[in-house]
Amino acid sequence: MGLLVSALIVSPALAQKVSKENVSAINTARMRAESINGGLSNYRAAKCMYATGKGGGDCLKNASDGFLFVFDGGAPGWQEAAEPPTVETEILISDDGASVLEVVYNGDPR
């Protein structure tokens, strides 16, 4: 059991740290998407946009000129109910994670 625990501790996946800028960028992008799509009573971003420990997971497409996130969204509970998304958002966040540089796309899923 101790060997298993030590193997998990040094696992490369667990050893990677997500920067505070990346965490801030995820939150900034998700909050902007919530705002432009009617607020939390009408909209929820894809689960990957809540995965701050994973840096946004599959939603993070590029981090070279800021943080570019592309993610789906829909009515509250859409993913849990296995419903299709109703909105796709592509949004570029600044390198420091604090501001939206551009909402590239927000509309029907492409």
PDB file of N, CA and C in Angstrom:
ATOM      1  N   MET A   1       0.829  -1.192   0.000  1.00  0.00           N
ATOM      2  CA  MET A   1       0.000   0.000   0.000  1.00  0.00           C
ATOM      3  C   MET A   1       0.871   1.252   0.000  1.00  0.00           C
ATOM      4  N   GLY A   2       1.931   1.266   0.789  1.00  0.00           N
ATOM      5  CA  GLY A   2       2.835   2.414   0.835  1.00  0.00           C
ATOM      6  C   GLY A   2       3.474   2.669  -0.515  1.00  0.00           C
ATOM      7  N   LEU A   3       3.810   1.591  -1.242  1.00  0.00           N
ATOM      8  CA  LEU A   3       4.407   1.730  -2.571  1.00  0.00           C
ATOM      9  C   LEU A   3       3.426   2.389  -3.536  1.00  0.00           C
ATOM     10  N   LEU A   4       2.163   2.004  -3.444  1.00  0.00           N
ATOM     11  CA  LEU A   4       1.139   2.597  -4.300  1.00  0.00           C
ATOM     12  C   LEU A   4       0.993   4.098  -4.013  1.00  0.00           C
ATOM     13  N   VAL A   5       0.981   4.445  -2.743  1.00  0.00           N
ATOM     14  CA  VAL A   5       0.856   5.855  -2.371  1.00  0.00           C
ATOM     15  C   VAL A   5       2.050   6.644  -2.867  1.00  0.00           C
ATOM     16  N   SER A   6       3.278   6.120  -2.701  1.00  0.00           N
ATOM     17  CA  SER A   6       4.442   6.860  -3.178  1.00  0.00           C
ATOM     18  C   SER A   6       4.467   6.946  -4.694  1.00  0.00           C
ATOM     19  N   ALA A   7       3.950   5.955  -5.395  1.00  0.00           N
ATOM     20  CA  ALA A   7       3.891   6.021  -6.857  1.00  0.00           C
ATOM     21  C   ALA A   7       2.926   7.119  -7.288  1.00  0.00           C
ATOM     22  N   LEU A   8       1.820   7.269  -6.565  1.00  0.00           N
ATOM     23  CA  LEU A   8       0.869   8.323  -6.900  1.00  0.00           C
ATOM     24  C   LEU A   8       1.434   9.708  -6.617  1.00  0.00           C
ATOM     25  N   ILE A   9       2.216   9.833  -5.567  1.00  0.00           N
ATOM     26  CA  ILE A   9       2.773  11.126  -5.196  1.00  0.00           C
ATOM     27  C   ILE A   9       3.731  11.637  -6.261  1.00  0.00           C
ATOM     28  N   VAL A  10       4.510  10.764  -6.880  1.00  0.00           N
ATOM     29  CA  VAL A  10       5.483  11.195  -7.877  1.00  0.00           C
ATOM     30  C   VAL A  10       4.957  11.073  -9.306  1.00  0.00           C
ATOM     31  N   SER A  11       3.698  10.748  -9.443  1.00  0.00           N
ATOM     32  CA  SER A  11       3.105  10.635 -10.762  1.00  0.00           C
ATOM     33  C   SER A  11       3.240  11.958 -11.515  1.00  0.00           C
ATOM     34  N   PRO A  12       3.666  11.926 -12.792  1.00  0.00           N
ATOM     35  CA  PRO A  12       3.821  13.156 -13.564  1.00  0.00           C
ATOM     36  C   PRO A  12       2.536  13.978 -13.638  1.00  0.00           C
ATOM     37  N   ALA A  13       1.402  13.316 -13.747  1.00  0.00           N
ATOM     38  CA  ALA A  13       0.135  14.042 -13.835  1.00  0.00           C
ATOM     39  C   ALA A  13      -0.131  14.837 -12.565  1.00  0.00           C
ATOM     40  N   LEU A  14       0.229  14.264 -11.426  1.00  0.00           N
ATOM     41  CA  LEU A  14       0.003  14.966 -10.175  1.00  0.00           C
ATOM     42  C   LEU A  14       1.088  15.989  -9.894  1.00  0.00           C
ATOM     43  N   ALA A  15       2.255  15.806 -10.486  1.00  0.00           N
ATOM     44  CA  ALA A  15       3.372  16.710 -10.223  1.00  0.00           C
ATOM     45  C   ALA A  15       3.221  18.038 -10.962  1.00  0.00           C
ATOM     46  N   GLN A  16       2.448  18.059 -12.033  1.00  0.00           N
ATOM     47  CA  GLN A  16       2.265  19.293 -12.798  1.00  0.00           C
ATOM     48  C   GLN A  16       1.414  20.263 -11.998  1.00  0.00           C
ATOM     49  N   LYS A  17       1.852  21.508 -11.970  1.00  0.00           N
ATOM     50  CA  LYS A  17       1.096  22.536 -11.268  1.00  0.00           C
ATOM     51  C   LYS A  17       0.491  23.493 -12.285  1.00  0.00           C
ATOM     52  N   VAL A  18      -0.685  23.934 -11.988  1.00  0.00           N
ATOM     53  CA  VAL A  18      -1.366  24.908 -12.821  1.00  0.00           C
ATOM     54  C   VAL A  18      -1.052  26.285 -12.243  1.00  0.00           C
ATOM     55  N   SER A  19      -0.631  27.194 -13.095  1.00  0.00           N
ATOM     56  CA  SER A  19      -0.258  28.527 -12.628  1.00  0.00           C
ATOM     57  C   SER A  19      -1.478  29.297 -12.115  1.00  0.00           C
ATOM     58  N   LYS A  20      -1.218  30.256 -11.247  1.00  0.00           N
ATOM     59  CA  LYS A  20      -2.313  31.093 -10.747  1.00  0.00           C
ATOM     60  C   LYS A  20      -2.932  31.903 -11.884  1.00  0.00           C
ATOM     61  N   GLU A  21      -2.124  32.258 -12.897  1.00  0.00           N
ATOM     62  CA  GLU A  21      -2.648  32.977 -14.059  1.00  0.00           C
ATOM     63  C   GLU A  21      -3.631  32.108 -14.840  1.00  0.00           C
ATOM     64  N   ASN A  22      -3.310  30.812 -14.956  1.00  0.00           N
ATOM     65  CA  ASN A  22      -4.183  29.879 -15.662  1.00  0.00           C
ATOM     66  C   ASN A  22      -5.513  29.721 -14.918  1.00  0.00           C
ATOM     67  N   VAL A  23      -5.440  29.581 -13.610  1.00  0.00           N
ATOM     68  CA  VAL A  23      -6.658  29.458 -12.809  1.00  0.00           C
ATOM     69  C   VAL A  23      -7.502  30.721 -12.937  1.00  0.00           C
ATOM     70  N   SER A  24      -6.864  31.866 -12.862  1.00  0.00           N
ATOM     71  CA  SER A  24      -7.578  33.135 -13.017  1.00  0.00           C
ATOM     72  C   SER A  24      -8.215  33.230 -14.406  1.00  0.00           C
ATOM     73  N   ALA A  25      -7.492  32.791 -15.435  1.00  0.00           N
ATOM     74  CA  ALA A  25      -8.000  32.832 -16.810  1.00  0.00           C
ATOM     75  C   ALA A  25      -9.242  31.963 -16.982  1.00  0.00           C
ATOM     76  N   ILE A  26      -9.239  30.781 -16.390  1.00  0.00           N
ATOM     77  CA  ILE A  26     -10.411  29.894 -16.466  1.00  0.00           C
ATOM     78  C   ILE A  26     -11.617  30.588 -15.844  1.00  0.00           C
ATOM     79  N   ASN A  27     -11.410  31.135 -14.672  1.00  0.00           N
ATOM     80  CA  ASN A  27     -12.510  31.801 -13.973  1.00  0.00           C
ATOM     81  C   ASN A  27     -13.004  33.020 -14.744  1.00  0.00           C
ATOM     82  N   THR A  28     -12.089  33.809 -15.286  1.00  0.00           N
ATOM     83  CA  THR A  28     -12.454  34.992 -16.061  1.00  0.00           C
ATOM     84  C   THR A  28     -13.267  34.596 -17.294  1.00  0.00           C
ATOM     85  N   ALA A  29     -12.805  33.588 -18.013  1.00  0.00           N
ATOM     86  CA  ALA A  29     -13.507  33.129 -19.222  1.00  0.00           C
ATOM     87  C   ALA A  29     -14.893  32.582 -18.889  1.00  0.00           C
ATOM     88  N   ARG A  30     -14.961  31.755 -17.851  1.00  0.00           N
ATOM     89  CA  ARG A  30     -16.245  31.158 -17.478  1.00  0.00           C
ATOM     90  C   ARG A  30     -17.238  32.231 -17.039  1.00  0.00           C
ATOM     91  N   MET A  31     -16.774  33.178 -16.239  1.00  0.00           N
ATOM     92  CA  MET A  31     -17.677  34.233 -15.759  1.00  0.00           C
ATOM     93  C   MET A  31     -18.168  35.120 -16.900  1.00  0.00           C
ATOM     94  N   ARG A  32     -17.306  35.399 -17.891  1.00  0.00           N
ATOM     95  CA  ARG A  32     -17.759  36.197 -19.044  1.00  0.00           C
ATOM     96  C   ARG A  32     -18.808  35.414 -19.829  1.00  0.00           C
ATOM     97  N   ALA A  33     -18.567  34.130 -20.041  1.00  0.00           N
ATOM     98  CA  ALA A  33     -19.540  33.309 -20.764  1.00  0.00           C
ATOM     99  C   ALA A  33     -20.868  33.269 -20.019  1.00  0.00           C
ATOM    100  N   GLU A  34     -20.815  33.148 -18.705  1.00  0.00           N
ATOM    101  CA  GLU A  34     -22.049  33.152 -17.917  1.00  0.00           C
ATOM    102  C   GLU A  34     -22.790  34.473 -18.101  1.00  0.00           C
ATOM    103  N   SER A  35     -22.055  35.556 -18.089  1.00  0.00           N
ATOM    104  CA  SER A  35     -22.648  36.885 -18.219  1.00  0.00           C
ATOM    105  C   SER A  35     -23.315  37.081 -19.586  1.00  0.00           C
ATOM    106  N   ILE A  36     -22.600  36.745 -20.662  1.00  0.00           N
ATOM    107  CA  ILE A  36     -23.154  37.003 -22.003  1.00  0.00           C
ATOM    108  C   ILE A  36     -24.225  35.996 -22.416  1.00  0.00           C
ATOM    109  N   ASN A  37     -24.356  34.917 -21.638  1.00  0.00           N
ATOM    110  CA  ASN A  37     -25.355  33.904 -21.971  1.00  0.00           C
ATOM    111  C   ASN A  37     -26.520  33.872 -20.976  1.00  0.00           C
ATOM    112  N   GLY A  38     -26.730  34.961 -20.270  1.00  0.00           N
ATOM    113  CA  GLY A  38     -27.935  35.084 -19.458  1.00  0.00           C
ATOM    114  C   GLY A  38     -27.797  34.806 -17.981  1.00  0.00           C
ATOM    115  N   GLY A  39     -26.580  34.609 -17.490  1.00  0.00           N
ATOM    116  CA  GLY A  39     -26.388  34.382 -16.059  1.00  0.00           C
ATOM    117  C   GLY A  39     -26.567  32.926 -15.661  1.00  0.00           C
ATOM    118  N   LEU A  40     -26.231  32.643 -14.412  1.00  0.00           N
ATOM    119  CA  LEU A  40     -26.253  31.264 -13.916  1.00  0.00           C
ATOM    120  C   LEU A  40     -27.647  30.644 -13.855  1.00  0.00           C
ATOM    121  N   SER A  41     -28.677  31.442 -13.829  1.00  0.00           N
ATOM    122  CA  SER A  41     -30.020  30.863 -13.810  1.00  0.00           C
ATOM    123  C   SER A  41     -30.407  30.307 -15.182  1.00  0.00           C
ATOM    124  N   ASN A  42     -29.653  30.707 -16.236  1.00  0.00           N
ATOM    125  CA  ASN A  42     -29.954  30.267 -17.599  1.00  0.00           C
ATOM    126  C   ASN A  42     -28.857  29.454 -18.262  1.00  0.00           C
ATOM    127  N   TYR A  43     -27.662  29.491 -17.717  1.00  0.00           N
ATOM    128  CA  TYR A  43     -26.508  28.961 -18.452  1.00  0.00           C
ATOM    129  C   TYR A  43     -25.487  28.327 -17.508  1.00  0.00           C
ATOM    130  N   ARG A  44     -24.896  27.227 -17.981  1.00  0.00           N
ATOM    131  CA  ARG A  44     -23.744  26.612 -17.315  1.00  0.00           C
ATOM    132  C   ARG A  44     -22.722  26.237 -18.382  1.00  0.00           C
ATOM    133  N   ALA A  45     -21.474  26.576 -18.096  1.00  0.00           N
ATOM    134  CA  ALA A  45     -20.370  26.188 -18.982  1.00  0.00           C
ATOM    135  C   ALA A  45     -20.080  24.703 -18.811  1.00  0.00           C
ATOM    136  N   ALA A  46     -19.379  24.155 -19.782  1.00  0.00           N
ATOM    137  CA  ALA A  46     -18.964  22.754 -19.728  1.00  0.00           C
ATOM    138  C   ALA A  46     -18.129  22.494 -18.476  1.00  0.00           C
ATOM    139  N   LYS A  47     -18.158  21.262 -18.020  1.00  0.00           N
ATOM    140  CA  LYS A  47     -17.447  20.874 -16.795  1.00  0.00           C
ATOM    141  C   LYS A  47     -15.962  21.201 -16.848  1.00  0.00           C
ATOM    142  N   CYS A  48     -15.360  21.161 -18.018  1.00  0.00           N
ATOM    143  CA  CYS A  48     -13.930  21.452 -18.115  1.00  0.00           C
ATOM    144  C   CYS A  48     -13.606  22.874 -17.672  1.00  0.00           C
ATOM    145  N   MET A  49     -14.587  23.765 -17.710  1.00  0.00           N
ATOM    146  CA  MET A  49     -14.355  25.143 -17.284  1.00  0.00           C
ATOM    147  C   MET A  49     -14.406  25.304 -15.768  1.00  0.00           C
ATOM    148  N   TYR A  50     -14.679  24.224 -15.078  1.00  0.00           N
ATOM    149  CA  TYR A  50     -14.621  24.208 -13.618  1.00  0.00           C
ATOM    150  C   TYR A  50     -13.408  23.408 -13.148  1.00  0.00           C
ATOM    151  N   ALA A  51     -12.635  22.859 -14.090  1.00  0.00           N
ATOM    152  CA  ALA A  51     -11.477  22.013 -13.778  1.00  0.00           C
ATOM    153  C   ALA A  51     -10.228  22.868 -13.612  1.00  0.00           C
ATOM    154  N   THR A  52     -10.229  23.722 -12.593  1.00  0.00           N
ATOM    155  CA  THR A  52      -9.099  24.627 -12.401  1.00  0.00           C
ATOM    156  C   THR A  52      -7.809  23.875 -12.104  1.00  0.00           C
ATOM    157  N   GLY A  53      -7.896  22.756 -11.424  1.00  0.00           N
ATOM    158  CA  GLY A  53      -6.704  21.956 -11.124  1.00  0.00           C
ATOM    159  C   GLY A  53      -6.084  21.317 -12.355  1.00  0.00           C
ATOM    160  N   LYS A  54      -6.829  21.263 -13.443  1.00  0.00           N
ATOM    161  CA  LYS A  54      -6.335  20.710 -14.703  1.00  0.00           C
ATOM    162  C   LYS A  54      -6.060  21.810 -15.722  1.00  0.00           C
ATOM    163  N   GLY A  55      -6.114  23.045 -15.290  1.00  0.00           N
ATOM    164  CA  GLY A  55      -5.842  24.163 -16.189  1.00  0.00           C
ATOM    165  C   GLY A  55      -6.897  24.385 -17.245  1.00  0.00           C
ATOM    166  N   GLY A  56      -8.049  23.806 -17.056  1.00  0.00           N
ATOM    167  CA  GLY A  56      -9.116  23.924 -18.050  1.00  0.00           C
ATOM    168  C   GLY A  56      -9.254  22.683 -18.905  1.00  0.00           C
ATOM    169  N   GLY A  57      -8.350  21.732 -18.705  1.00  0.00           N
ATOM    170  CA  GLY A  57      -8.441  20.466 -19.436  1.00  0.00           C
ATOM    171  C   GLY A  57      -8.590  20.651 -20.926  1.00  0.00           C
ATOM    172  N   ASP A  58      -9.558  19.962 -21.494  1.00  0.00           N
ATOM    173  CA  ASP A  58      -9.786  19.999 -22.945  1.00  0.00           C
ATOM    174  C   ASP A  58     -10.292  21.350 -23.439  1.00  0.00           C
ATOM    175  N   CYS A  59     -10.755  22.198 -22.548  1.00  0.00           N
ATOM    176  CA  CYS A  59     -11.258  23.519 -22.958  1.00  0.00           C
ATOM    177  C   CYS A  59     -10.124  24.481 -23.306  1.00  0.00           C
ATOM    178  N   LEU A  60      -8.947  24.281 -22.726  1.00  0.00           N
ATOM    179  CA  LEU A  60      -7.813  25.154 -23.017  1.00  0.00           C
ATOM    180  C   LEU A  60      -7.188  24.702 -24.329  1.00  0.00           C
ATOM    181  N   LYS A  61      -7.246  25.561 -25.334  1.00  0.00           N
ATOM    182  CA  LYS A  61      -6.749  25.213 -26.664  1.00  0.00           C
ATOM    183  C   LYS A  61      -5.359  25.766 -26.940  1.00  0.00           C
ATOM    184  N   ASN A  62      -5.007  26.884 -26.302  1.00  0.00           N
ATOM    185  CA  ASN A  62      -3.711  27.502 -26.564  1.00  0.00           C
ATOM    186  C   ASN A  62      -3.390  28.428 -25.401  1.00  0.00           C
ATOM    187  N   ALA A  63      -2.121  28.495 -25.041  1.00  0.00           N
ATOM    188  CA  ALA A  63      -1.709  29.392 -23.961  1.00  0.00           C
ATOM    189  C   ALA A  63      -0.472  30.187 -24.362  1.00  0.00           C
ATOM    190  N   SER A  64      -0.254  30.389 -25.667  1.00  0.00           N
ATOM    191  CA  SER A  64       0.954  31.090 -26.099  1.00  0.00           C
ATOM    192  C   SER A  64       0.767  32.611 -26.137  1.00  0.00           C
ATOM    193  N   ASP A  65      -0.363  33.096 -26.569  1.00  0.00           N
ATOM    194  CA  ASP A  65      -0.644  34.545 -26.624  1.00  0.00           C
ATOM    195  C   ASP A  65      -1.834  34.857 -25.734  1.00  0.00           C
ATOM    196  N   GLY A  66      -1.763  34.462 -24.511  1.00  0.00           N
ATOM    197  CA  GLY A  66      -2.903  34.526 -23.612  1.00  0.00           C
ATOM    198  C   GLY A  66      -3.487  33.128 -23.519  1.00  0.00           C
ATOM    199  N   PHE A  67      -4.638  33.013 -22.916  1.00  0.00           N
ATOM    200  CA  PHE A  67      -5.288  31.711 -22.740  1.00  0.00           C
ATOM    201  C   PHE A  67      -6.522  31.655 -23.625  1.00  0.00           C
ATOM    202  N   LEU A  68      -6.519  30.726 -24.585  1.00  0.00           N
ATOM    203  CA  LEU A  68      -7.654  30.569 -25.485  1.00  0.00           C
ATOM    204  C   LEU A  68      -8.458  29.352 -25.041  1.00  0.00           C
ATOM    205  N   PHE A  69      -9.713  29.610 -24.687  1.00  0.00           N
ATOM    206  CA  PHE A  69     -10.623  28.540 -24.280  1.00  0.00           C
ATOM    207  C   PHE A  69     -11.729  28.407 -25.306  1.00  0.00           C
ATOM    208  N   VAL A  70     -12.067  27.163 -25.635  1.00  0.00           N
ATOM    209  CA  VAL A  70     -13.208  26.863 -26.499  1.00  0.00           C
ATOM    210  C   VAL A  70     -14.026  25.820 -25.748  1.00  0.00           C
ATOM    211  N   PHE A  71     -15.294  26.157 -25.470  1.00  0.00           N
ATOM    212  CA  PHE A  71     -16.102  25.256 -24.654  1.00  0.00           C
ATOM    213  C   PHE A  71     -17.581  25.412 -24.958  1.00  0.00           C
ATOM    214  N   ASP A  72     -18.306  24.358 -24.664  1.00  0.00           N
ATOM    215  CA  ASP A  72     -19.750  24.329 -24.850  1.00  0.00           C
ATOM    216  C   ASP A  72     -20.442  24.803 -23.578  1.00  0.00           C
ATOM    217  N   GLY A  73     -21.717  25.063 -23.712  1.00  0.00           N
ATOM    218  CA  GLY A  73     -22.550  25.442 -22.582  1.00  0.00           C
ATOM    219  C   GLY A  73     -24.003  25.184 -22.901  1.00  0.00           C
ATOM    220  N   GLY A  74     -24.822  25.359 -21.887  1.00  0.00           N
ATOM    221  CA  GLY A  74     -26.249  25.155 -22.071  1.00  0.00           C
ATOM    222  C   GLY A  74     -27.006  25.479 -20.804  1.00  0.00           C
ATOM    223  N   ALA A  75     -28.261  25.083 -20.782  1.00  0.00           N
ATOM    224  CA  ALA A  75     -29.097  25.313 -19.608  1.00  0.00           C
ATOM    225  C   ALA A  75     -28.529  24.547 -18.417  1.00  0.00           C
ATOM    226  N   PRO A  76     -28.765  25.045 -17.202  1.00  0.00           N
ATOM    227  CA  PRO A  76     -28.271  24.321 -16.023  1.00  0.00           C
ATOM    228  C   PRO A  76     -28.669  22.842 -16.073  1.00  0.00           C
ATOM    229  N   GLY A  77     -27.690  21.978 -15.843  1.00  0.00           N
ATOM    230  CA  GLY A  77     -27.920  20.531 -15.846  1.00  0.00           C
ATOM    231  C   GLY A  77     -27.798  19.856 -17.193  1.00  0.00           C
ATOM    232  N   TRP A  78     -27.443  20.601 -18.229  1.00  0.00           N
ATOM    233  CA  TRP A  78     -27.397  20.014 -19.575  1.00  0.00           C
ATOM    234  C   TRP A  78     -26.439  18.836 -19.669  1.00  0.00           C
ATOM    235  N   GLN A  79     -25.261  18.942 -19.077  1.00  0.00           N
ATOM    236  CA  GLN A  79     -24.309  17.827 -19.171  1.00  0.00           C
ATOM    237  C   GLN A  79     -24.756  16.636 -18.331  1.00  0.00           C
ATOM    238  N   GLU A  80     -25.251  16.896 -17.142  1.00  0.00           N
ATOM    239  CA  GLU A  80     -25.698  15.822 -16.262  1.00  0.00           C
ATOM    240  C   GLU A  80     -26.854  15.039 -16.874  1.00  0.00           C
ATOM    241  N   ALA A  81     -27.707  15.719 -17.645  1.00  0.00           N
ATOM    242  CA  ALA A  81     -28.846  15.080 -18.308  1.00  0.00           C
ATOM    243  C   ALA A  81     -28.479  14.519 -19.676  1.00  0.00           C
ATOM    244  N   ALA A  82     -27.193  14.617 -20.033  1.00  0.00           N
ATOM    245  CA  ALA A  82     -26.700  14.142 -21.331  1.00  0.00           C
ATOM    246  C   ALA A  82     -27.421  14.815 -22.501  1.00  0.00           C
ATOM    247  N   GLU A  83     -27.755  16.094 -22.317  1.00  0.00           N
ATOM    248  CA  GLU A  83     -28.373  16.872 -23.386  1.00  0.00           C
ATOM    249  C   GLU A  83     -27.277  17.538 -24.211  1.00  0.00           C
ATOM    250  N   PRO A  84     -27.554  17.820 -25.474  1.00  0.00           N
ATOM    251  CA  PRO A  84     -26.548  18.499 -26.296  1.00  0.00           C
ATOM    252  C   PRO A  84     -26.385  19.954 -25.854  1.00  0.00           C
ATOM    253  N   PRO A  85     -25.201  20.508 -26.062  1.00  0.00           N
ATOM    254  CA  PRO A  85     -25.010  21.916 -25.728  1.00  0.00           C
ATOM    255  C   PRO A  85     -25.825  22.804 -26.669  1.00  0.00           C
ATOM    256  N   THR A  86     -26.142  24.001 -26.207  1.00  0.00           N
ATOM    257  CA  THR A  86     -26.876  24.953 -27.035  1.00  0.00           C
ATOM    258  C   THR A  86     -26.012  26.145 -27.432  1.00  0.00           C
ATOM    259  N   VAL A  87     -24.848  26.270 -26.804  1.00  0.00           N
ATOM    260  CA  VAL A  87     -23.950  27.399 -27.051  1.00  0.00           C
ATOM    261  C   VAL A  87     -22.514  26.895 -27.095  1.00  0.00           C
ATOM    262  N   GLU A  88     -21.730  27.496 -27.969  1.00  0.00           N
ATOM    263  CA  GLU A  88     -20.277  27.286 -27.982  1.00  0.00           C
ATOM    264  C   GLU A  88     -19.629  28.658 -27.808  1.00  0.00           C
ATOM    265  N   THR A  89     -18.631  28.714 -26.946  1.00  0.00           N
ATOM    266  CA  THR A  89     -17.927  29.965 -26.691  1.00  0.00           C
ATOM    267  C   THR A  89     -16.442  29.767 -26.929  1.00  0.00           C
ATOM    268  N   GLU A  90     -15.850  30.710 -27.643  1.00  0.00           N
ATOM    269  CA  GLU A  90     -14.400  30.763 -27.837  1.00  0.00           C
ATOM    270  C   GLU A  90     -13.966  32.124 -27.313  1.00  0.00           C
ATOM    271  N   ILE A  91     -13.062  32.117 -26.355  1.00  0.00           N
ATOM    272  CA  ILE A  91     -12.715  33.359 -25.676  1.00  0.00           C
ATOM    273  C   ILE A  91     -11.229  33.411 -25.359  1.00  0.00           C
ATOM    274  N   LEU A  92     -10.616  34.546 -25.621  1.00  0.00           N
ATOM    275  CA  LEU A  92      -9.182  34.750 -25.386  1.00  0.00           C
ATOM    276  C   LEU A  92      -9.003  35.624 -24.157  1.00  0.00           C
ATOM    277  N   ILE A  93      -8.213  35.126 -23.211  1.00  0.00           N
ATOM    278  CA  ILE A  93      -7.962  35.804 -21.942  1.00  0.00           C
ATOM    279  C   ILE A  93      -6.491  36.225 -21.895  1.00  0.00           C
ATOM    280  N   SER A  94      -6.222  37.347 -21.261  1.00  0.00           N
ATOM    281  CA  SER A  94      -4.865  37.888 -21.163  1.00  0.00           C
ATOM    282  C   SER A  94      -3.902  36.919 -20.459  1.00  0.00           C
ATOM    283  N   ASP A  95      -2.601  37.134 -20.684  1.00  0.00           N
ATOM    284  CA  ASP A  95      -1.556  36.300 -20.082  1.00  0.00           C
ATOM    285  C   ASP A  95      -1.632  36.252 -18.565  1.00  0.00           C
ATOM    286  N   ASP A  96      -2.060  37.349 -17.948  1.00  0.00           N
ATOM    287  CA  ASP A  96      -2.143  37.370 -16.488  1.00  0.00           C
ATOM    288  C   ASP A  96      -3.453  36.772 -15.982  1.00  0.00           C
ATOM    289  N   GLY A  97      -4.341  36.412 -16.909  1.00  0.00           N
ATOM    290  CA  GLY A  97      -5.601  35.770 -16.555  1.00  0.00           C
ATOM    291  C   GLY A  97      -6.677  36.715 -16.060  1.00  0.00           C
ATOM    292  N   ALA A  98      -6.400  38.011 -16.060  1.00  0.00           N
ATOM    293  CA  ALA A  98      -7.301  38.962 -15.421  1.00  0.00           C
ATOM    294  C   ALA A  98      -8.327  39.613 -16.338  1.00  0.00           C
ATOM    295  N   SER A  99      -8.097  39.585 -17.653  1.00  0.00           N
ATOM    296  CA  SER A  99      -9.030  40.308 -18.515  1.00  0.00           C
ATOM    297  C   SER A  99      -9.320  39.559 -19.816  1.00  0.00           C
ATOM    298  N   VAL A 100     -10.496  39.840 -20.345  1.00  0.00           N
ATOM    299  CA  VAL A 100     -10.921  39.265 -21.620  1.00  0.00           C
ATOM    300  C   VAL A 100     -10.317  40.115 -22.733  1.00  0.00           C
ATOM    301  N   LEU A 101      -9.542  39.483 -23.595  1.00  0.00           N
ATOM    302  CA  LEU A 101      -8.987  40.182 -24.756  1.00  0.00           C
ATOM    303  C   LEU A 101      -9.980  40.189 -25.909  1.00  0.00           C
ATOM    304  N   GLU A 102     -10.677  39.044 -26.069  1.00  0.00           N
ATOM    305  CA  GLU A 102     -11.634  38.954 -27.180  1.00  0.00           C
ATOM    306  C   GLU A 102     -12.579  37.779 -26.969  1.00  0.00           C
ATOM    307  N   VAL A 103     -13.847  38.030 -27.215  1.00  0.00           N
ATOM    308  CA  VAL A 103     -14.811  36.944 -27.343  1.00  0.00           C
ATOM    309  C   VAL A 103     -14.814  36.623 -28.832  1.00  0.00           C
ATOM    310  N   VAL A 104     -14.115  35.575 -29.200  1.00  0.00           N
ATOM    311  CA  VAL A 104     -13.940  35.217 -30.616  1.00  0.00           C
ATOM    312  C   VAL A 104     -15.249  34.706 -31.205  1.00  0.00           C
ATOM    313  N   TYR A 105     -15.975  33.918 -30.424  1.00  0.00           N
ATOM    314  CA  TYR A 105     -17.232  33.341 -30.904  1.00  0.00           C
ATOM    315  C   TYR A 105     -18.114  33.030 -29.712  1.00  0.00           C
ATOM    316  N   ASN A 106     -19.394  33.277 -29.860  1.00  0.00           N
ATOM    317  CA  ASN A 106     -20.393  32.868 -28.873  1.00  0.00           C
ATOM    318  C   ASN A 106     -21.700  32.686 -29.627  1.00  0.00           C
ATOM    319  N   GLY A 107     -22.035  31.441 -29.891  1.00  0.00           N
ATOM    320  CA  GLY A 107     -23.240  31.178 -30.668  1.00  0.00           C
ATOM    321  C   GLY A 107     -23.555  29.700 -30.714  1.00  0.00           C
ATOM    322  N   ASP A 108     -24.284  29.309 -31.733  1.00  0.00           N
ATOM    323  CA  ASP A 108     -24.640  27.907 -31.899  1.00  0.00           C
ATOM    324  C   ASP A 108     -23.381  27.044 -31.992  1.00  0.00           C
ATOM    325  N   PRO A 109     -23.434  25.837 -31.426  1.00  0.00           N
ATOM    326  CA  PRO A 109     -22.270  24.960 -31.540  1.00  0.00           C
ATOM    327  C   PRO A 109     -21.895  24.736 -33.005  1.00  0.00           C
ATOM    328  N   ARG A 110     -20.584  24.851 -33.261  1.00  0.00           N
ATOM    329  CA  ARG A 110     -20.101  24.703 -34.634  1.00  0.00           C
ATOM    330  C   ARG A 110     -19.754  23.261 -34.914  1.00  0.00           C
TER     331      ARG A 110
END
